[in-house]
Amino acid sequence: MAREYTLHRTASAPASGIDYAASLNEEQHAAVTSPPGHALVIAGAGSGKTRTLTYRVAWLLDHGTDARQILLLTFTNKAAREMVGRVRELCTHDTSNLWAGTFHSIGNRILRRHAEVLGFTRSFSILDTDDRKSMINAIVGGLNIDTKMKRFPKADVLGAIFSLAENTGETLEDVLYKRYDYFLEWFDEIEKVRDQYTQKKLDTNSMDFDDLLTLTVRLLQENDEARALYQKKFRHILVDEYQDTNAVQGRMIDLLTGGSNSLMAVGDDAQSIYSWRGADMQHILGFPQRYPGSRVFTIETNYRSVPEILELSNAAIRANRGRFEKDLRSSREEAGVLPALVAVEDPGTQAAFVGQRIQDLRDQGTPLSEIAVLYRAHFQSLEIQMELTGRGIPFQITSGLRFFEQAHIKDISAFLRFVTNRRDEVSFKRMVSLMPGCGPTTAEKLWRGWLNSGWATREELPPRWSEVLEKFPVPKKSAKHWEQFCYTLDELTPAGEFAKPAEMMFSVLEGVYDEYLKASFDNYEGRRNDIEQVIQYSTRFDDIMEFLAQMSLMSSVDGEPTGRQEEEADGEKVTLSSIHQAKGLEWRSVFLIWLVNGQFPNGRILDSEDEESLEEERRLFYVALTRAKDDLYLIYPMMNPRSYTGDIICRPSLFLEDFPAALVEEWRIGAGNDEPF
């Protein structure tokens, strides 16, 4: 019988010499120095979450934990590198054996060691988005799906559907029913594609990014040896942004933790805003039940915002029922200025106020890089982009491309450009290529047919486009779509004259493009909103040439800057961002726009009366508020007179009712003689 002999570490002062009590506030110190076990750290906005995790790793190393026994799971490689880098700066321990990275990168490391168990080899390939698209396209092509009458979802959309099912643990049918109900009639065909895609990956020794999670979970669930190996290896597991974990990530954490390993999950339930991509807030709310006997630490000291902003933020989030109780406290002195509540006449006035106030702040010493304009959805930034451009204020957009550079906007505008310039080959080919079965070869043949018709060089418009174009030979797959395409062009030039820009764009959207949009993009609703916003903007133009010229001038990022913008083109820029993209960032001054019901909160969520979704919208509002350090402007238009469906009276966002009026200062916007709003 073997003799047991235990090694004991000699007790000594921490090797790094860190004074944890002096370096951390009481709340952080309690979490960092907590004993082994299961712990949830609720770290409020601006409370030093990264600092807490970093010092926790240093504490473990200083108290005898081998670096190879620590696993740090993050959502970005940047976060992992930052934390490990800070640990190296803090202490002298060797961290080269510490496992730190995203869930996907850790899954990849595990699978490289055990791929054979799952039928792959260790040299498996990882499919990127284009690889996945090509593989799915090949599978769809081999199934001979009849798409003559109705479009079948494109590979990018199918990939998004499969990914959502994998990450939420929902069935394919449930995903279609909840988020892509317009594809339910294709359920059998989509299921066949999914099954063949799964088999094709195995046959070609390939995995996509979702497999790096799902196959890791499958390995740990089904293989006792592998599960025991990693549970023994990782004695301390730390998870960043725990509120953003989905079903697969939650299960992966459970399996690695097992019954005896320590787990510290750090996050903020009030900043859980990603359910639309599979994040499950119940992971953080249900942590004490998921891990019985766990401790909950709350870090409420905020180092970012002035007290006036935090008081408003705390009041706003209290309306949510599903939350941990906490109140952020500012480490800063009062500013003496309340957040501004600004009612404006219409979206144009909203943009004018934002533009002028940004100029004021800059003149008062606030760098443009410390100013942000935040919004619920990208389409809400159009008026702001136009206004800042007109004022020569440089800006950067983190929520997407500049408005008129987006693919779906350029698709729609191709119709308008072609009917006004019948020799525009680029617009013609872009336009016809939207039809199924119409690739570059077919597009070239159709262009040649158009040139041969003689109408390309005539000054006058065709009496009816359909009389000319319907005679052109197109693939059988395109026949029905080509017919509708021709009729849509007829609507753009009724009686041989150009319709108004808004009417033309609406005809293209409803006639041919909406169906294409659904089949081609997984974020259909957002892209349609973008188009509707451009239609609304176009109502101020009666002349199509003037409208197209304005679109062209606005679509160039690299064009020649003018005026003040030229002086600052390489310097500071105002940030325009969706709130989702702004999470984790901060600015001295923040403008939050379009605070009206239907815009924020989202109209679909208001109509559904889904309390959980409404609470997530309120958390999104809270995230926006807590981005501001010094100045906060809450802005809502009272009227939307330029809607192409008619004037709309706007109701202030219901979120503005969640806090006492005394927490904000109302601003009345008047028109001066020199700066008319």
XYZ file of C-alpha atoms in Angstrom:
677
model
C 0.000 0.000 0.000
C 1.430 3.409 -1.014
C 2.335 5.864 1.702
C 0.577 9.247 1.683
C 2.863 12.293 2.060
C 1.506 15.833 1.943
C 3.516 18.923 1.037
C 2.709 22.060 3.025
C 3.402 25.554 1.739
C 5.382 27.681 4.158
C 3.256 30.519 5.446
C 4.651 33.875 4.416
C 3.663 37.361 3.425
C 2.187 37.711 -0.064
C 5.002 37.304 -2.580
C 3.869 40.320 -4.581
C 3.844 42.673 -1.622
C 0.407 44.036 -2.611
C -1.460 45.828 0.143
C -4.924 44.611 -0.843
C -6.732 46.594 1.854
C -5.124 49.828 0.704
C -5.502 49.114 -3.020
C -9.196 48.212 -2.953
C -12.323 49.700 -1.431
C -14.111 47.670 1.233
C -16.596 46.127 -1.218
C -13.908 45.096 -3.698
C -11.657 43.823 -0.907
C -14.403 41.593 0.506
C -14.903 39.924 -2.883
C -11.212 39.654 -3.787
C -10.206 38.062 -0.471
C -13.240 35.781 -0.074
C -12.552 32.133 0.808
C -12.819 29.342 -1.786
C -16.314 28.390 -2.861
C -19.023 29.750 -5.097
C -19.363 33.524 -5.239
C -21.362 35.988 -7.298
C -20.021 39.536 -7.527
C -22.617 42.104 -8.578
C -20.399 44.887 -9.883
C -22.372 47.997 -10.773
C -21.537 50.271 -13.689
C -18.219 52.060 -13.241
C -17.453 50.184 -9.999
C -14.136 48.616 -11.017
C -15.209 45.168 -12.215
C -11.971 44.540 -14.101
C -9.959 45.677 -11.103
C -11.808 43.219 -8.886
C -11.170 40.265 -11.201
C -7.530 41.226 -11.696
C -6.833 41.483 -7.980
C -8.676 38.206 -7.386
C -6.248 36.424 -9.706
C -3.291 38.103 -7.964
C -4.731 37.149 -4.555
C -5.021 33.505 -5.584
C -1.424 33.455 -6.852
C -0.182 35.170 -3.699
C -1.929 32.559 -1.544
C -0.494 29.429 -3.038
C -2.649 28.741 -6.086
C -0.669 27.487 -9.058
C -1.380 29.565 -12.193
C -2.295 26.422 -14.141
C -5.175 25.834 -11.713
C -6.857 29.124 -12.672
C -9.298 29.531 -15.565
C -10.458 33.037 -16.534
C -13.385 33.117 -18.968
C -14.171 36.360 -20.792
C -16.251 37.513 -23.758
C -13.435 39.176 -25.682
C -9.778 38.342 -26.178
C -9.031 41.997 -25.445
C -10.542 41.663 -21.963
C -8.512 38.517 -21.270
C -5.260 40.144 -22.429
C -5.976 43.261 -20.385
C -6.618 41.316 -17.191
C -3.594 39.042 -17.536
C -1.452 42.063 -18.376
C -2.618 43.843 -15.230
C -1.881 40.740 -13.122
C 1.669 40.667 -14.483
C 2.100 44.316 -13.554
C 0.757 43.663 -10.056
C 2.750 40.626 -9.008
C 5.916 38.700 -9.788
C 4.297 35.298 -10.276
C 4.673 33.413 -13.546
C 1.277 33.597 -15.282
C 2.270 31.767 -18.473
C 0.335 28.653 -17.446
C -2.842 30.532 -16.540
C -5.695 29.750 -18.934
C -7.410 33.006 -19.889
C -9.551 33.713 -22.921
C -12.999 33.716 -24.461
C -15.330 30.770 -24.083
C -14.615 29.908 -27.712
C -10.839 30.025 -27.365
C -10.905 27.864 -24.225
C -13.244 25.432 -25.992
C -10.807 25.269 -28.897
C -7.897 24.422 -26.549
C -9.869 21.625 -24.938
C -11.123 20.199 -28.240
C -7.619 20.181 -29.750
C -6.703 17.640 -27.066
C -9.775 15.411 -27.345
C -11.208 15.821 -30.857
C -10.902 12.095 -31.633
C -13.501 11.297 -28.970
C -16.035 13.258 -31.034
C -15.094 11.837 -34.435
C -12.746 14.659 -35.501
C -8.971 14.826 -35.603
C -6.905 17.304 -33.608
C -6.081 19.185 -36.810
C -9.739 20.100 -37.436
C -10.390 23.309 -39.368
C -12.411 26.177 -37.930
C -14.917 27.603 -40.395
C -15.170 31.365 -40.515
C -18.336 33.143 -41.640
C -17.451 32.900 -45.348
C -16.525 29.221 -45.035
C -19.840 28.481 -43.357
C -21.683 30.416 -46.038
C -19.980 28.464 -48.831
C -20.713 25.110 -47.207
C -24.381 25.941 -46.614
C -24.757 27.268 -50.174
C -23.393 24.005 -51.557
C -25.833 22.013 -49.428
C -28.825 24.149 -50.465
C -27.800 23.793 -54.121
C -27.708 20.010 -53.804
C -31.208 19.789 -52.308
C -32.926 21.267 -55.397
C -35.263 23.408 -53.325
C -37.968 25.016 -55.450
C -37.710 28.764 -54.940
C -39.523 29.955 -58.046
C -42.473 31.416 -56.169
C -40.890 32.444 -52.859
C -37.367 33.126 -51.748
C -35.538 30.577 -49.593
C -33.395 32.120 -46.823
C -29.824 32.798 -47.847
C -26.830 31.082 -46.268
C -26.059 33.961 -43.890
C -29.598 33.861 -42.520
C -29.590 30.061 -42.225
C -26.286 30.265 -40.356
C -27.769 32.816 -37.938
C -30.804 30.576 -37.355
C -28.647 27.511 -36.668
C -26.385 29.543 -34.372
C -29.287 30.876 -32.325
C -30.679 27.372 -31.861
C -27.283 26.101 -30.706
C -26.652 28.927 -28.261
C -30.108 29.023 -26.687
C -30.706 25.284 -26.599
C -34.065 25.851 -28.309
C -35.386 23.631 -31.064
C -35.083 24.780 -34.648
C -38.865 25.044 -34.869
C -39.037 27.239 -31.762
C -36.366 29.589 -33.116
C -38.284 29.962 -36.371
C -41.593 30.492 -34.592
C -40.230 33.150 -32.195
C -37.869 35.094 -34.457
C -38.264 34.075 -38.097
C -41.937 33.190 -38.404
C -41.935 34.205 -42.081
C -39.759 31.106 -42.773
C -41.983 28.553 -41.002
C -43.295 27.283 -44.338
C -39.702 26.239 -45.151
C -39.223 24.337 -41.862
C -38.717 20.881 -43.430
C -36.205 22.193 -45.952
C -34.320 24.244 -43.333
C -34.119 21.190 -41.073
C -32.641 19.147 -43.922
C -30.033 21.819 -44.535
C -29.146 21.890 -40.841
C -28.793 18.092 -40.656
C -26.630 17.930 -43.781
C -24.529 20.848 -42.571
C -23.838 19.035 -39.303
C -22.811 15.881 -41.172
C -20.721 17.810 -43.708
C -18.677 19.404 -40.933
C -17.925 15.979 -39.503
C -17.047 14.572 -42.945
C -14.654 17.438 -43.674
C -13.127 17.522 -40.170
C -14.396 21.075 -39.661
C -16.079 22.989 -36.860
C -17.744 26.385 -36.836
C -17.544 28.810 -33.919
C -20.694 27.463 -32.278
C -19.204 23.968 -32.298
C -16.319 25.192 -30.166
C -18.881 25.613 -27.389
C -21.446 22.909 -28.066
C -18.888 20.176 -28.732
C -16.897 21.141 -25.639
C -20.074 20.770 -23.582
C -20.855 17.461 -25.285
C -17.334 16.220 -24.529
C -17.554 17.180 -20.857
C -21.044 15.684 -20.531
C -20.395 12.389 -22.261
C -16.749 11.653 -21.461
C -16.123 11.013 -17.770
C -12.345 10.990 -18.197
C -12.202 14.379 -19.883
C -14.621 15.918 -17.402
C -12.611 14.614 -14.430
C -9.379 15.864 -16.002
C -10.531 19.468 -16.339
C -12.404 19.563 -13.068
C -9.174 18.484 -11.370
C -7.103 20.952 -13.382
C -9.167 24.108 -12.852
C -9.595 24.580 -9.127
C -10.529 28.255 -9.491
C -12.825 29.454 -12.279
C -13.496 33.144 -12.805
C -16.134 34.407 -15.243
C -16.419 37.962 -16.563
C -19.744 39.536 -17.698
C -21.695 36.603 -16.281
C -25.022 38.260 -17.096
C -24.258 37.749 -20.811
C -23.809 33.964 -20.702
C -26.124 31.826 -22.815
C -27.407 28.296 -22.248
C -24.311 26.576 -23.666
C -21.857 28.800 -21.805
C -23.789 28.310 -18.578
C -23.629 24.542 -18.991
C -19.903 24.707 -19.792
C -19.278 26.595 -16.542
C -21.340 24.055 -14.580
C -19.401 21.111 -15.989
C -15.988 22.665 -15.352
C -16.938 23.736 -11.834
C -18.302 20.372 -10.787
C -19.041 19.943 -7.110
C -15.812 21.104 -5.505
C -14.105 23.808 -7.576
C -14.321 27.472 -6.696
C -16.326 29.693 -9.017
C -16.406 33.483 -8.971
C -18.858 34.989 -11.459
C -18.715 38.753 -11.930
C -21.430 40.747 -13.654
C -24.294 43.204 -13.354
C -27.900 42.101 -13.730
C -28.831 45.733 -14.506
C -26.690 45.568 -17.648
C -28.115 42.359 -19.117
C -29.107 43.544 -22.613
C -28.301 40.725 -25.025
C -31.212 38.271 -24.885
C -31.690 38.731 -28.640
C -28.435 36.840 -29.209
C -29.104 34.145 -26.642
C -27.956 35.593 -23.297
C -30.008 34.263 -20.389
C -30.381 36.709 -17.510
C -31.707 33.955 -15.275
C -28.137 32.680 -14.939
C -27.159 35.670 -12.829
C -30.517 36.126 -11.067
C -30.670 32.417 -10.249
C -27.012 32.006 -9.250
C -27.740 31.470 -5.529
C -30.184 28.672 -6.412
C -27.940 27.220 -9.118
C -25.025 27.054 -6.670
C -26.470 26.475 -3.167
C -24.395 27.953 -0.380
C -22.871 30.603 -2.629
C -22.027 34.082 -1.368
C -23.197 37.276 -3.088
C -21.014 40.401 -2.999
C -22.258 43.779 -4.181
C -19.911 46.534 -5.336
C -21.778 49.829 -5.366
C -19.082 52.518 -5.350
C -19.018 54.181 -8.759
C -15.879 55.990 -9.935
C -17.340 57.293 -13.204
C -20.394 59.498 -12.811
C -21.319 62.514 -10.712
C -23.925 61.901 -7.945
C -26.709 63.636 -9.902
C -26.423 61.137 -12.773
C -26.231 58.136 -10.442
C -29.290 59.233 -8.471
C -31.251 59.357 -11.706
C -29.850 55.987 -12.858
C -30.709 54.291 -9.561
C -34.273 55.606 -9.683
C -34.744 54.539 -13.299
C -33.767 50.891 -12.757
C -35.830 50.465 -9.569
C -38.927 50.067 -11.728
C -37.653 46.605 -12.738
C -38.818 43.720 -10.569
C -36.253 41.160 -11.737
C -33.076 42.539 -10.185
C -30.639 42.432 -7.276
C -31.087 45.342 -4.896
C -28.269 47.848 -5.113
C -27.754 51.617 -5.265
C -24.673 53.028 -6.905
C -22.835 55.639 -4.836
C -20.521 58.132 -6.474
C -16.954 58.621 -5.301
C -17.095 62.101 -6.843
C -18.340 65.439 -5.550
C -21.698 66.806 -6.650
C -21.553 68.762 -9.904
C -24.365 71.122 -9.014
C -26.048 70.475 -12.372
C -28.927 68.056 -12.924
C -29.297 65.900 -16.040
C -31.244 67.795 -18.705
C -34.677 66.690 -19.933
C -35.129 68.304 -23.324
C -38.441 68.344 -25.200
C -38.041 69.469 -28.819
C -40.526 70.102 -31.580
C -39.465 67.428 -34.078
C -36.509 65.238 -35.163
C -34.938 68.129 -37.062
C -34.976 70.300 -33.948
C -33.589 67.401 -31.937
C -30.630 67.165 -34.319
C -30.155 70.953 -34.312
C -30.088 71.021 -30.507
C -27.550 68.204 -30.344
C -25.348 69.870 -32.955
C -25.421 73.313 -31.329
C -24.940 71.963 -27.809
C -21.915 69.927 -28.945
C -20.394 73.123 -30.293
C -21.098 74.830 -26.959
C -19.431 72.026 -25.015
C -16.399 72.085 -27.279
C -16.093 75.844 -26.840
C -16.280 75.319 -23.076
C -13.363 72.889 -23.158
C -14.914 69.442 -23.582
C -12.958 67.483 -26.236
C -15.111 66.038 -29.015
C -13.734 62.607 -28.132
C -15.463 62.970 -24.741
C -18.910 63.469 -26.311
C -21.294 60.738 -27.451
C -24.746 60.596 -29.010
C -26.528 57.359 -28.092
C -29.669 55.804 -29.542
C -31.731 52.622 -29.407
C -31.283 51.677 -33.076
C -28.916 52.716 -35.852
C -31.663 54.189 -38.059
C -32.300 56.857 -35.403
C -28.920 58.432 -36.168
C -29.760 59.695 -39.676
C -30.847 63.216 -38.707
C -27.852 63.563 -36.369
C -25.428 62.497 -39.098
C -26.915 65.083 -41.452
C -26.765 67.828 -38.832
C -23.187 67.179 -37.724
C -22.054 67.024 -41.327
C -23.728 70.343 -42.051
C -22.063 71.946 -39.033
C -18.635 70.535 -39.904
C -18.438 68.525 -36.675
C -16.374 65.357 -37.257
C -17.884 62.144 -35.961
C -17.307 58.410 -35.889
C -20.004 55.755 -35.935
C -19.633 52.584 -33.885
C -23.152 51.275 -34.561
C -22.512 50.579 -38.247
C -21.663 52.277 -41.509
C -22.664 55.805 -42.331
C -26.291 55.702 -43.275
C -26.118 55.916 -47.039
C -23.179 53.488 -47.259
C -25.150 50.506 -45.977
C -25.783 47.702 -48.472
C -29.566 47.748 -48.145
C -29.731 51.532 -48.621
C -27.504 51.270 -51.702
C -29.720 48.460 -53.044
C -32.826 50.626 -52.816
C -31.086 53.684 -54.241
C -29.860 51.643 -57.251
C -33.459 51.630 -58.571
C -33.695 55.402 -58.278
C -30.288 55.964 -59.825
C -31.038 53.757 -62.796
C -34.386 55.280 -63.738
C -32.839 58.766 -63.592
C -29.684 57.728 -65.473
C -30.482 54.940 -67.913
C -26.785 54.465 -68.731
C -25.818 53.652 -65.128
C -24.453 50.135 -65.601
C -23.395 49.710 -61.972
C -26.868 50.529 -60.625
C -28.587 48.353 -63.239
C -26.478 45.302 -62.387
C -26.847 45.846 -58.649
C -30.596 46.118 -59.101
C -31.130 42.999 -61.243
C -28.688 40.944 -59.150
C -31.186 41.082 -56.288
C -33.293 38.518 -58.146
C -32.785 34.805 -57.384
C -30.809 33.012 -60.076
C -29.338 36.238 -61.424
C -25.559 36.160 -61.104
C -22.894 38.241 -62.892
C -23.354 36.422 -66.239
C -27.113 36.943 -66.320
C -26.719 40.541 -65.168
C -24.311 41.209 -68.045
C -26.721 39.658 -70.596
C -29.590 41.767 -69.285
C -27.433 44.894 -69.468
C -26.556 44.098 -73.078
C -30.234 43.615 -73.800
C -30.996 46.995 -72.243
C -28.329 48.705 -74.349
C -29.637 47.033 -77.514
C -33.153 48.243 -76.765
C -32.007 51.798 -77.481
C -33.676 53.261 -74.389
C -30.370 53.745 -72.561
C -29.446 56.722 -74.725
C -32.845 58.355 -75.155
C -33.682 61.544 -73.322
C -37.269 60.574 -72.589
C -38.430 57.852 -70.217
C -40.063 54.655 -71.522
C -43.882 54.949 -71.434
C -43.860 51.693 -69.481
C -40.683 49.902 -68.374
C -42.485 46.568 -68.343
C -43.270 46.799 -72.078
C -39.545 46.956 -72.791
C -38.033 44.715 -70.094
C -40.541 41.856 -69.892
C -39.351 40.672 -73.299
C -35.838 40.015 -71.965
C -34.964 36.334 -71.411
C -34.337 35.506 -67.738
C -33.760 32.174 -65.938
C -36.928 30.284 -64.972
C -36.036 30.808 -61.326
C -36.184 34.551 -61.901
C -39.320 34.755 -64.062
C -41.894 35.720 -61.412
C -39.479 38.073 -59.680
C -38.550 39.726 -63.009
C -42.207 40.400 -63.739
C -42.688 42.131 -60.375
C -39.406 43.974 -60.888
C -40.695 45.436 -64.155
C -43.998 46.546 -62.619
C -42.121 48.206 -59.766
C -40.117 50.285 -62.241
C -43.408 51.357 -63.828
C -44.499 52.738 -60.440
C -41.353 54.882 -60.207
C -42.226 56.872 -63.327
C -46.037 56.999 -63.648
C -47.242 58.800 -66.755
C -43.656 59.177 -67.931
C -42.609 61.430 -65.033
C -40.602 60.790 -61.879
C -42.600 60.115 -58.751
C -41.511 61.861 -55.558
C -38.439 60.275 -53.890
C -40.416 58.968 -50.897
C -43.015 57.366 -53.175
C -40.310 55.778 -55.317
C -38.481 54.259 -52.358
C -41.719 52.991 -50.837
C -42.634 51.286 -54.139
C -39.261 49.529 -54.296
C -39.460 48.423 -50.670
C -42.982 47.010 -50.874
C -42.796 45.814 -54.470
C -39.588 43.775 -54.535
C -37.154 44.519 -51.752
C -38.959 43.512 -48.554
C -39.004 39.848 -49.569
C -35.320 40.025 -50.516
C -34.543 41.685 -47.180
C -36.175 38.880 -45.186
C -34.352 36.168 -47.087
C -30.961 37.871 -47.120
C -30.353 39.389 -43.680
C -30.799 37.956 -40.205
C -31.499 41.470 -38.813
C -34.425 42.105 -41.139
C -36.374 44.368 -38.793
C -33.447 46.715 -38.167
C -32.637 47.042 -41.861
C -36.248 47.718 -42.773
C -36.296 50.426 -40.108
C -33.220 51.956 -41.745
C -34.999 52.095 -45.104
C -38.162 53.543 -43.582
C -36.065 56.245 -41.916
C -34.516 57.192 -45.278
C -37.990 57.279 -46.819
C -39.072 59.594 -44.027
C -36.009 61.782 -44.588
C -36.699 61.882 -48.338
C -40.124 63.493 -47.807
C -38.391 66.870 -47.540
C -37.370 66.523 -51.217
C -39.713 66.866 -54.185
C -36.971 66.562 -56.793
C -35.367 63.129 -57.225
C -32.131 64.593 -58.620
C -31.654 66.781 -55.564
C -32.299 63.841 -53.257
C -29.824 61.561 -55.042
C -27.199 64.292 -55.000
C -27.646 64.679 -51.243
C -27.314 60.916 -50.749
C -24.080 60.887 -52.730
C -22.590 63.751 -50.753
C -23.469 62.008 -47.473
C -22.202 58.557 -48.415
C -18.494 59.293 -48.617
C -16.354 58.909 -45.508
C -13.158 59.472 -47.421
C -14.350 62.425 -49.451
C -12.710 65.813 -49.223
C -13.650 67.423 -45.890
C -14.534 71.090 -45.809
C -14.378 73.946 -43.356
C -13.785 73.140 -39.708
C -14.106 69.423 -40.446
C -10.992 69.678 -42.630
C -9.017 71.125 -39.734
C -10.099 68.342 -37.384
C -10.376 65.390 -39.770
C -7.392 63.660 -38.190
C -8.185 64.727 -34.641
C -11.048 64.338 -32.213
C -14.463 63.071 -33.222
C -17.854 62.843 -31.590
C -19.016 59.240 -31.149
C -22.374 58.140 -32.553
C -23.338 54.753 -31.166
C -26.173 52.411 -30.427
C -26.493 51.756 -26.701
C -25.623 48.090 -27.209
C -22.315 49.093 -28.787
C -21.671 51.662 -26.056
C -21.779 49.179 -23.178
C -18.500 49.247 -21.277
C -17.585 52.715 -22.580
C -17.863 56.163 -21.024
C -17.860 59.825 -22.047
C -17.869 63.149 -20.253
C -21.050 64.276 -22.042
C -23.796 61.986 -23.365
C -26.862 62.817 -25.482
C -29.604 60.174 -25.434
C -32.031 60.806 -28.295
C -35.442 59.606 -29.521
C -36.862 58.989 -26.048
C -40.418 58.395 -27.268
C -42.657 55.363 -27.054
C -42.251 53.183 -30.124
C -38.647 54.265 -30.566
C -37.351 53.645 -27.041
C -38.818 51.423 -25.753
C -39.075 49.584 -29.032
C -42.563 49.546 -30.568
C -42.633 45.790 -31.078
C -41.931 45.244 -27.380
C -44.608 47.727 -26.343
C -47.138 45.976 -28.577
C -46.241 42.529 -27.235
C -46.810 43.599 -23.596
C -43.992 41.191 -22.653
C -42.835 42.293 -19.204
C -39.438 40.545 -19.450
C -38.656 42.254 -22.738
C -39.790 45.609 -21.376
C -37.502 45.180 -18.381
C -34.594 44.484 -20.727
C -35.410 47.706 -22.566
C -35.296 49.510 -19.226
C -31.904 47.946 -18.495
C -30.764 49.277 -21.855
C -31.960 52.726 -20.775
C -29.984 52.307 -17.552
C -26.840 51.364 -19.484
C -27.204 54.541 -21.538
C -27.564 56.730 -18.435
C -24.510 55.241 -16.765
C -22.226 55.984 -19.737
C -22.182 59.685 -18.762
C -19.565 61.097 -16.416
C -20.478 64.794 -16.138
C -23.318 65.828 -18.464
C -26.427 63.956 -19.540
C -29.113 65.117 -21.981
C -32.381 63.181 -22.336
C -34.102 64.337 -25.524
C -37.463 63.571 -27.094
C -39.301 65.071 -30.100
C -42.975 65.888 -29.533
C -43.936 65.541 -33.181
C -42.701 63.543 -36.136
C -44.160 65.579 -39.023
C -42.065 64.105 -41.799
C -43.283 60.524 -41.614
C -44.245 59.299 -45.083
C -47.378 57.794 -43.508
C -48.464 61.150 -42.090
C -47.798 63.328 -39.048
C -47.225 61.462 -35.795
C -47.645 62.897 -32.307
C -44.924 61.384 -30.129
C -45.489 60.321 -26.545
C -42.490 60.693 -24.230
C -40.874 57.369 -23.342
C -42.540 55.605 -20.441
C -39.037 55.329 -18.930
C -39.175 59.059 -18.262
C -41.986 58.332 -15.795
C -39.807 55.986 -13.715
C -38.024 58.710 -11.748
C -39.114 61.853 -9.841
C -39.217 65.048 -11.887
C -36.928 66.673 -9.307
C -34.001 64.554 -10.541
C -33.846 66.350 -13.907
C -33.860 69.917 -15.134
C -36.313 70.692 -17.928
C -34.933 72.679 -20.836
C -37.159 74.729 -23.126
C -35.777 75.062 -26.629
C -36.478 78.340 -28.369
C -35.472 79.658 -31.775
C -33.089 82.594 -31.817
C -32.733 85.050 -34.681
C -29.399 83.716 -35.824
C -29.881 80.033 -35.045
C -33.448 79.099 -35.998
C -34.533 75.688 -34.906
